[in-house]
mmCIF file of C-alpha atoms in Angstrom:
data_model
loop_
_atom_site.group_PDB
_atom_site.id
_atom_site.type_symbol
_atom_site.label_atom_id
_atom_site.label_comp_id
_atom_site.label_asym_id
_atom_site.label_seq_id
_atom_site.Cartn_x
_atom_site.Cartn_y
_atom_site.Cartn_z
ATOM 1 C CA MET A 82 137.850 168.849 23.786
ATOM 2 C CA GLY A 83 139.049 172.571 23.488
ATOM 3 C CA GLU A 84 136.947 174.963 21.485
ATOM 4 C CA GLY A 85 137.956 175.101 17.997
ATOM 5 C CA LEU A 86 139.825 171.689 18.278
ATOM 6 C CA LEU A 87 138.163 169.089 16.055
ATOM 7 C CA THR A 88 138.725 165.472 15.601
ATOM 8 C CA PRO A 89 140.032 164.395 11.911
ATOM 9 C CA ALA A 90 136.394 163.088 11.403
ATOM 10 C CA GLN A 91 134.766 166.139 12.463
ATOM 11 C CA GLN A 92 136.968 167.977 10.357
ATOM 12 C CA ASP A 93 136.166 165.807 7.549
ATOM 13 C CA VAL A 94 132.702 166.723 7.848
ATOM 14 C CA LEU A 95 133.438 170.416 7.274
ATOM 15 C CA ASP A 96 135.634 169.850 4.517
ATOM 16 C CA GLN A 97 133.125 167.795 2.638
ATOM 17 C CA LEU A 98 130.039 169.864 3.080
ATOM 18 C CA GLY A 99 131.467 173.518 3.281
ATOM 19 C CA ALA A 100 131.805 175.527 0.062
ATOM 20 C CA GLY A 101 132.426 179.106 -0.629
ATOM 21 C CA ARG A 102 129.814 181.564 -2.042
ATOM 22 C CA ASP A 103 131.418 181.375 -5.406
ATOM 23 C CA GLU A 104 131.074 177.594 -5.440
ATOM 24 C CA ARG A 105 127.052 177.407 -4.850
ATOM 25 C CA PRO A 106 125.028 176.754 -7.978
ATOM 26 C CA VAL A 107 122.484 179.006 -9.042
ATOM 27 C CA PHE A 108 119.255 177.271 -10.554
ATOM 28 C CA ASP A 109 116.553 178.609 -12.956
ATOM 29 C CA ALA A 110 113.784 180.738 -11.353
ATOM 30 C CA GLY A 111 111.350 178.737 -13.259
ATOM 31 C CA LEU A 112 112.499 175.206 -12.076
ATOM 32 C CA CYS A 113 109.786 174.960 -9.518
ATOM 33 C CA GLN A 114 106.917 175.432 -11.945
ATOM 34 C CA GLU A 115 108.487 173.007 -14.603
ATOM 35 C CA LEU A 116 108.872 170.157 -11.991
ATOM 36 C CA ARG A 117 105.280 170.723 -10.565
ATOM 37 C CA ALA A 118 103.910 170.769 -14.206
ATOM 38 C CA GLU A 119 105.993 167.622 -14.846
ATOM 39 C CA LEU A 120 104.539 166.034 -11.519
ATOM 40 C CA GLU A 121 100.935 167.134 -12.295
ATOM 41 C CA ALA A 122 100.673 165.844 -15.801
ATOM 42 C CA GLY A 123 102.249 162.332 -14.768
ATOM 43 C CA LEU A 124 99.871 162.095 -11.650
ATOM 44 C CA ALA A 125 96.800 163.306 -13.369
ATOM 45 C CA PRO A 126 95.754 159.978 -14.916
ATOM 46 C CA VAL A 127 96.261 158.522 -11.483
ATOM 47 C CA ALA A 128 94.098 161.314 -9.838
ATOM 48 C CA ALA A 129 91.349 160.134 -12.010
ATOM 49 C CA ARG A 130 91.014 156.893 -10.378
ATOM 50 C CA LEU A 131 90.558 158.054 -6.990
ATOM 51 C CA ASP A 132 87.455 158.108 -5.162
ATOM 52 C CA GLU A 133 85.747 161.563 -4.354
ATOM 53 C CA GLY A 134 87.215 163.046 -1.538
ATOM 54 C CA GLU A 135 90.205 160.404 -1.610
ATOM 55 C CA LYS A 136 93.615 161.650 -0.584
ATOM 56 C CA VAL A 137 96.630 159.969 -0.935
ATOM 57 C CA PHE A 138 99.704 160.673 1.575
ATOM 58 C CA VAL A 139 103.239 159.517 0.297
ATOM 59 C CA ASN A 140 106.552 159.709 2.154
ATOM 60 C CA LYS A 141 110.081 158.381 1.364
ATOM 61 C CA HIS A 142 109.456 155.157 3.175
ATOM 62 C CA ASP A 143 106.517 154.537 1.052
ATOM 63 C CA LEU A 144 108.440 155.272 -2.147
ATOM 64 C CA GLY A 145 111.150 152.962 -1.046
ATOM 65 C CA ARG A 146 109.002 149.844 -0.256
ATOM 66 C CA VAL A 147 106.755 150.356 -3.149
ATOM 67 C CA HIS A 148 109.923 150.425 -5.598
ATOM 68 C CA GLY A 149 111.610 147.713 -3.630
ATOM 69 C CA CYS A 150 109.021 144.649 -2.576
ATOM 70 C CA GLU A 151 105.410 145.634 -3.189
ATOM 71 C CA GLU A 152 104.282 142.723 -1.124
ATOM 72 C CA LEU A 153 106.068 144.090 1.777
ATOM 73 C CA PHE A 154 104.689 147.528 1.235
ATOM 74 C CA HIS A 155 101.233 145.894 1.030
ATOM 75 C CA LEU A 156 101.736 144.055 4.158
ATOM 76 C CA GLU A 157 102.833 146.912 6.089
ATOM 77 C CA GLN A 158 99.924 148.844 4.878
ATOM 78 C CA GLU A 159 97.572 146.395 6.292
ATOM 79 C CA ALA A 160 99.318 145.828 9.827
ATOM 80 C CA GLY A 161 99.719 149.379 10.445
ATOM 81 C CA PHE A 162 102.703 151.376 12.156
ATOM 82 C CA GLU A 163 103.345 150.282 15.726
ATOM 83 C CA TRP A 164 106.013 152.004 17.978
ATOM 84 C CA SER A 165 108.650 150.227 19.724
ATOM 85 C CA PRO A 166 112.299 150.972 21.113
ATOM 86 C CA ALA A 167 113.636 150.056 17.429
ATOM 87 C CA THR A 168 111.280 152.530 15.625
ATOM 88 C CA ALA A 169 111.194 155.247 18.399
ATOM 89 C CA ARG A 170 114.982 155.389 18.911
ATOM 90 C CA GLY A 171 115.069 157.719 15.548
ATOM 91 C CA ALA A 172 112.685 160.278 16.974
ATOM 92 C CA VAL A 173 114.519 160.611 20.605
ATOM 93 C CA THR A 174 117.836 160.952 18.754
ATOM 94 C CA HIS A 175 116.799 163.466 16.606
ATOM 95 C CA LYS A 176 115.311 165.365 19.350
ATOM 96 C CA ALA A 177 118.276 165.205 21.409
ATOM 97 C CA ILE A 178 120.476 166.637 18.537
ATOM 98 C CA GLU A 179 118.052 169.375 18.065
ATOM 99 C CA LEU A 180 118.507 169.939 22.111
ATOM 100 C CA SER A 181 122.124 169.854 21.494
ATOM 101 C CA VAL A 182 122.093 172.610 18.711
ATOM 102 C CA THR A 183 120.885 175.239 21.226
ATOM 103 C CA TRP A 184 121.896 173.685 24.731
ATOM 104 C CA ARG A 185 123.626 176.454 26.569
ATOM 105 C CA GLY A 186 126.847 175.138 28.164
ATOM 106 C CA GLU A 187 127.700 171.430 28.292
ATOM 107 C CA ALA A 188 125.306 168.711 28.823
ATOM 108 C CA ALA A 189 126.050 164.587 29.063
ATOM 109 C CA PRO A 190 124.460 162.702 26.002
ATOM 110 C CA ALA A 191 122.459 160.872 28.545
ATOM 111 C CA ASP A 192 120.807 164.111 29.704
ATOM 112 C CA LEU A 193 120.066 165.061 26.251
ATOM 113 C CA VAL A 194 118.261 161.832 25.568
ATOM 114 C CA GLU A 195 116.491 161.815 28.919
ATOM 115 C CA GLU A 196 115.197 165.463 28.224
ATOM 116 C CA ALA A 197 114.332 164.387 24.724
ATOM 117 C CA ILE A 198 112.285 161.678 25.936
ATOM 118 C CA ALA A 199 110.506 163.823 28.524
ATOM 119 C CA ARG A 200 109.725 166.393 25.689
ATOM 120 C CA LEU A 201 108.228 163.922 23.344
ATOM 121 C CA GLU A 202 106.455 162.173 25.907
ATOM 122 C CA ALA A 203 104.639 165.412 26.730
ATOM 123 C CA GLY A 204 103.749 165.986 23.240
ATOM 124 C CA ASP A 205 100.652 165.385 21.504
ATOM 125 C CA ALA A 206 101.508 162.637 18.690
ATOM 126 C CA ASN A 207 100.921 158.978 19.113
ATOM 127 C CA LEU A 208 104.586 158.451 20.077
ATOM 128 C CA ALA A 209 103.741 160.282 23.471
ATOM 129 C CA ASP A 210 100.957 157.787 24.058
ATOM 130 C CA TRP A 211 103.392 154.988 23.945
ATOM 131 C CA LEU A 212 106.288 156.711 25.996
ATOM 132 C CA GLN A 213 103.740 157.226 28.336
ATOM 133 C CA THR A 214 102.534 153.488 28.274
ATOM 134 C CA CYS A 215 105.860 151.243 27.521
ATOM 135 C CA SER A 216 107.485 149.030 29.776
ATOM 136 C CA GLU A 217 110.394 150.361 31.775
ATOM 137 C CA ALA A 218 112.218 147.675 29.819
ATOM 138 C CA ASP A 219 111.497 149.280 26.485
ATOM 139 C CA ARG A 220 112.076 152.580 28.152
ATOM 140 C CA ALA A 221 115.455 151.581 29.153
ATOM 141 C CA GLU A 222 116.217 150.063 25.624
ATOM 142 C CA LEU A 223 115.184 153.108 24.297
ATOM 143 C CA ARG A 224 117.717 155.256 26.299
ATOM 144 C CA VAL A 225 120.596 152.980 25.341
ATOM 145 C CA GLU A 226 119.617 152.793 21.507
ATOM 146 C CA ALA A 227 119.301 156.617 21.149
ATOM 147 C CA GLY A 228 122.316 157.548 23.567
ATOM 148 C CA ARG A 229 124.332 155.439 21.291
ATOM 149 C CA ARG A 230 123.576 157.117 18.303
ATOM 150 C CA LEU A 231 123.708 160.376 19.697
ATOM 151 C CA ILE A 232 127.142 159.968 20.869
ATOM 152 C CA GLN A 233 128.128 158.649 17.543
ATOM 153 C CA PHE A 234 126.679 162.143 16.191
ATOM 154 C CA LEU A 235 128.607 164.246 18.619
ATOM 155 C CA GLU A 236 131.981 162.103 18.040
ATOM 156 C CA CYS A 237 131.532 162.756 14.135
ATOM 157 C CA TRP A 238 130.006 165.934 13.831
ATOM 158 C CA PRO A 239 131.509 169.238 14.851
ATOM 159 C CA PRO A 240 129.441 171.339 17.132
ATOM 160 C CA LEU A 241 126.839 173.019 14.748
ATOM 161 C CA ARG A 242 127.312 176.829 14.916
ATOM 162 C CA LYS A 243 124.246 179.035 14.721
ATOM 163 C CA GLN A 244 125.625 180.767 11.737
ATOM 164 C CA TRP A 245 125.251 177.656 9.503
ATOM 165 C CA TRP A 246 121.346 177.983 10.226
ATOM 166 C CA PRO A 247 120.974 174.113 11.650
ATOM 167 C CA SER A 248 117.541 172.837 11.532
ATOM 168 C CA PRO A 249 116.890 169.450 12.891
ATOM 169 C CA GLU A 250 113.754 167.800 11.986
ATOM 170 C CA THR A 251 112.622 169.971 9.173
ATOM 171 C CA SER A 252 109.221 169.088 7.990
ATOM 172 C CA ILE A 253 108.732 169.764 3.950
ATOM 173 C CA ARG A 254 105.559 169.024 1.831
ATOM 174 C CA ALA A 255 104.016 169.436 -1.268
ATOM 175 C CA GLU A 256 100.501 169.040 -2.550
ATOM 176 C CA LEU A 257 99.796 168.232 -5.925
ATOM 177 C CA CYS A 258 96.533 167.770 -8.616
ATOM 178 C CA GLY A 259 94.144 169.801 -6.362
ATOM 179 C CA ASP A 260 95.745 168.544 -2.886
ATOM 180 C CA ARG A 261 94.703 164.873 -4.097
ATOM 181 C CA PHE A 262 98.364 163.819 -3.658
ATOM 182 C CA VAL A 263 100.297 165.099 -0.494
ATOM 183 C CA LEU A 264 103.945 164.400 -0.454
ATOM 184 C CA ARG A 265 105.773 164.925 2.889
ATOM 185 C CA GLY A 266 109.061 164.223 4.321
ATOM 186 C CA LYS A 267 111.239 165.365 7.580
ATOM 187 C CA VAL A 268 114.623 166.205 6.911
ATOM 188 C CA ASP A 269 116.919 164.897 9.783
ATOM 189 C CA LEU A 270 119.324 167.988 9.669
ATOM 190 C CA SER A 271 119.116 171.003 7.170
ATOM 191 C CA LEU A 272 121.965 173.167 7.187
ATOM 192 C CA GLY A 273 122.538 176.606 5.403
ATOM 193 C CA ARG A 274 120.104 178.994 3.423
ATOM 194 C CA SER A 275 119.578 179.699 0.074
ATOM 195 C CA GLU A 276 119.676 183.458 -1.383
ATOM 196 C CA GLY A 277 117.778 184.356 -4.348
ATOM 197 C CA THR A 278 118.307 181.294 -6.882
ATOM 198 C CA THR A 279 121.633 180.342 -5.495
ATOM 199 C CA ALA A 280 121.270 177.150 -3.446
ATOM 200 C CA GLY A 281 123.004 177.139 -0.111
ATOM 201 C CA LYS A 282 121.368 174.240 1.772
ATOM 202 C CA VAL A 283 122.806 171.094 2.706
ATOM 203 C CA PHE A 284 120.318 168.177 3.796
ATOM 204 C CA VAL A 285 121.576 165.421 5.787
ATOM 205 C CA ASP A 286 119.932 162.047 6.473
ATOM 206 C CA PHE A 287 121.463 160.121 9.430
ATOM 207 C CA LYS A 288 121.901 156.231 9.024
ATOM 208 C CA THR A 289 123.031 153.224 10.824
ATOM 209 C CA GLY A 290 124.143 150.033 9.128
ATOM 210 C CA GLY A 291 125.358 149.850 5.470
ATOM 211 C CA VAL A 292 124.965 151.893 2.388
ATOM 212 C CA ALA A 293 121.866 151.452 0.154
ATOM 213 C CA ALA A 294 121.227 152.800 -3.164
ATOM 214 C CA HIS A 295 117.862 154.095 -1.887
ATOM 215 C CA HIS A 296 119.285 156.377 0.720
ATOM 216 C CA ARG A 297 120.265 158.721 -2.046
ATOM 217 C CA ASP A 298 116.659 158.287 -3.465
ATOM 218 C CA ASP A 299 115.462 159.493 -0.102
ATOM 219 C CA LEU A 300 117.290 162.624 -0.190
ATOM 220 C CA ARG A 301 116.604 163.435 -3.719
ATOM 221 C CA PHE A 302 113.111 163.118 -2.815
ATOM 222 C CA TYR A 303 113.429 165.740 -0.215
ATOM 223 C CA ALA A 304 115.465 167.869 -2.609
ATOM 224 C CA LEU A 305 112.331 167.697 -4.857
ATOM 225 C CA LEU A 306 109.949 168.680 -2.135
ATOM 226 C CA GLU A 307 112.317 171.627 -1.058
ATOM 227 C CA THR A 308 112.253 172.819 -4.767
ATOM 228 C CA LEU A 309 108.585 172.754 -4.938
ATOM 229 C CA ARG A 310 108.226 174.414 -1.567
ATOM 230 C CA ARG A 311 110.941 177.161 -2.081
ATOM 231 C CA GLY A 312 111.641 177.332 -5.557
ATOM 232 C CA VAL A 313 115.211 176.673 -5.233
ATOM 233 C CA PRO A 314 116.747 173.298 -4.491
ATOM 234 C CA PRO A 315 119.465 172.329 -1.611
ATOM 235 C CA ARG A 316 123.006 172.548 -3.056
ATOM 236 C CA LEU A 317 123.877 169.360 -1.414
ATOM 237 C CA LEU A 318 122.903 166.003 -0.038
ATOM 238 C CA ALA A 319 124.444 164.077 2.439
ATOM 239 C CA THR A 320 123.690 160.415 4.242
ATOM 240 C CA SER A 321 125.699 160.400 7.441
ATOM 241 C CA TYR A 322 126.565 156.535 8.414
ATOM 242 C CA LEU A 323 126.930 157.216 12.068
ATOM 243 C CA ASP A 324 128.585 153.894 13.332
ATOM 244 C CA GLN A 325 130.964 154.152 10.233
ATOM 245 C CA GLY A 326 132.018 157.648 10.649
ATOM 246 C CA ARG A 327 131.513 158.090 7.033
ATOM 247 C CA LEU A 328 129.360 160.820 4.453
ATOM 248 C CA ASP A 329 128.089 159.909 1.316
ATOM 249 C CA GLN A 330 127.594 163.129 -0.430
ATOM 250 C CA GLU A 331 126.580 164.245 -3.929
ATOM 251 C CA PRO A 332 125.527 167.760 -5.377
ATOM 252 C CA VAL A 333 121.952 168.344 -6.361
ATOM 253 C CA THR A 334 121.597 168.495 -10.172
ATOM 254 C CA VAL A 335 118.455 169.524 -12.436
ATOM 255 C CA ASP A 336 118.712 165.867 -13.681
ATOM 256 C CA HIS A 337 118.480 164.351 -10.107
ATOM 257 C CA LEU A 338 115.233 166.362 -9.675
ATOM 258 C CA TYR A 339 113.451 164.939 -12.797
ATOM 259 C CA ALA A 340 114.592 161.654 -11.855
ATOM 260 C CA ALA A 341 113.049 162.182 -8.335
ATOM 261 C CA ALA A 342 109.856 163.296 -10.028
ATOM 262 C CA ALA A 343 109.703 160.345 -12.353
ATOM 263 C CA ARG A 344 110.274 158.016 -9.449
ATOM 264 C CA VAL A 345 107.372 159.788 -7.419
ATOM 265 C CA ILE A 346 104.976 159.480 -10.333
ATOM 266 C CA ASP A 347 105.872 155.771 -11.087
ATOM 267 C CA GLY A 348 105.633 155.095 -7.245
ATOM 268 C CA VAL A 349 102.302 157.132 -6.606
ATOM 269 C CA ARG A 350 100.726 155.270 -9.463
ATOM 270 C CA ARG A 351 101.468 151.892 -7.959
ATOM 271 C CA ILE A 352 100.318 152.993 -4.467
ATOM 272 C CA VAL A 353 96.857 153.834 -5.950
ATOM 273 C CA GLU A 354 96.679 150.786 -8.049
ATOM 274 C CA LEU A 355 97.528 148.359 -4.726
ATOM 275 C CA GLY A 356 95.013 150.413 -2.839
ATOM 276 C CA HIS A 357 92.652 149.667 -5.357
ATOM 277 C CA GLY A 358 93.111 145.733 -5.476
ATOM 278 C CA SER A 359 96.222 145.199 -7.967
ATOM 279 C CA THR A 360 98.376 142.230 -7.057
ATOM 280 C CA PRO A 361 101.533 143.500 -5.479
ATOM 281 C CA VAL A 362 104.722 142.165 -7.007
ATOM 282 C CA ARG A 363 107.480 140.215 -5.094
ATOM 283 C CA ARG A 364 111.087 141.516 -5.148
ATOM 284 C CA ALA A 365 113.737 139.874 -3.195
ATOM 285 C CA GLY A 366 116.196 142.224 -1.542
ATOM 286 C CA PRO A 367 117.876 143.383 1.726
ATOM 287 C CA ALA A 368 114.350 144.359 3.143
ATOM 288 C CA CYS A 369 113.333 140.539 3.102
ATOM 289 C CA ARG A 370 115.056 140.309 6.727
ATOM 290 C CA TRP A 371 112.370 142.754 7.997
ATOM 291 C CA CYS A 372 109.260 141.073 6.210
ATOM 292 C CA PRO A 373 106.816 138.976 8.366
ATOM 293 C CA ALA A 374 106.275 136.685 5.496
ATOM 294 C CA ILE A 375 110.001 135.823 5.049
ATOM 295 C CA GLU A 376 109.341 132.269 6.406
ATOM 296 C CA SER A 377 106.565 131.545 3.842
ATOM 297 C CA CYS A 378 107.813 133.600 0.580
ATOM 298 C CA PRO A 379 109.272 131.406 -1.895
ATOM 299 C CA ASP A 380 111.060 134.633 -3.348
ATOM 300 C CA ALA A 381 112.741 135.630 -0.113
ATOM 301 C CA ASP A 382 116.736 136.595 0.050
ATOM 302 C CA VAL A 383 117.618 134.775 2.995
ATOM 303 C CA GLY A 384 121.397 135.309 2.795
ATOM 304 C CA PRO A 385 124.158 132.778 3.000
#
């Protein structure tokens, strides 16, 4: 593809995510403090239930699960997290995308994926341990799945220019109530930057499969963390469905941020209650298909 020549899908990404300076929203400088006060007031009664020295770490997956089926959340907490080709493919894909941003010259997707795996394998996270000990069949499956997603990204997205301030895998966190609650997340891709109280960032999450309501909730959670961290939210949130070649995007509003704060308060309250012996509530939904208890659950949504 010649320089500057974009496919219709790539041009559509530019058209949907771009904005002139006069189109970017300005937020009140006190918004960060107001949101923090709202969160800490709502979480104070929850903090009072914690044992001495107890900390609660919460991410978007935790909130999504506990606001969905609490039984599935409880089962996952008991089982713990395990790496597999299905759970590792996202990390490898995102690392390959990160490499593609700053790679000098052209590189084949397979080379980017191989380099991504090598760098993650040399890291100090528990993913490195799994990559060093997984079977060759698992590694081959991981290469295929991550390579497929990387190709989908390269086909749907224009080359990311340095002037756009692209930042893959951007970690954000907020600590509340004397660090008793730690909210954390990792944005798949951040573009742009804020200037003063003028919002300029775009947060992007990459997904495969169909559209789900909680995908917007995930990004609003990230917008809330960004506001608490930097004092100004991103201007736009976008979910990029790679296998569909489409974007679902929404501008960030103050109402969205307060709704995200209320969702955090309710979710953290239930996480703490479940951790202290409360009975989990079953709720049927799309996540039933991944639930280990689907065969024995009378409320499971097994589809047609």
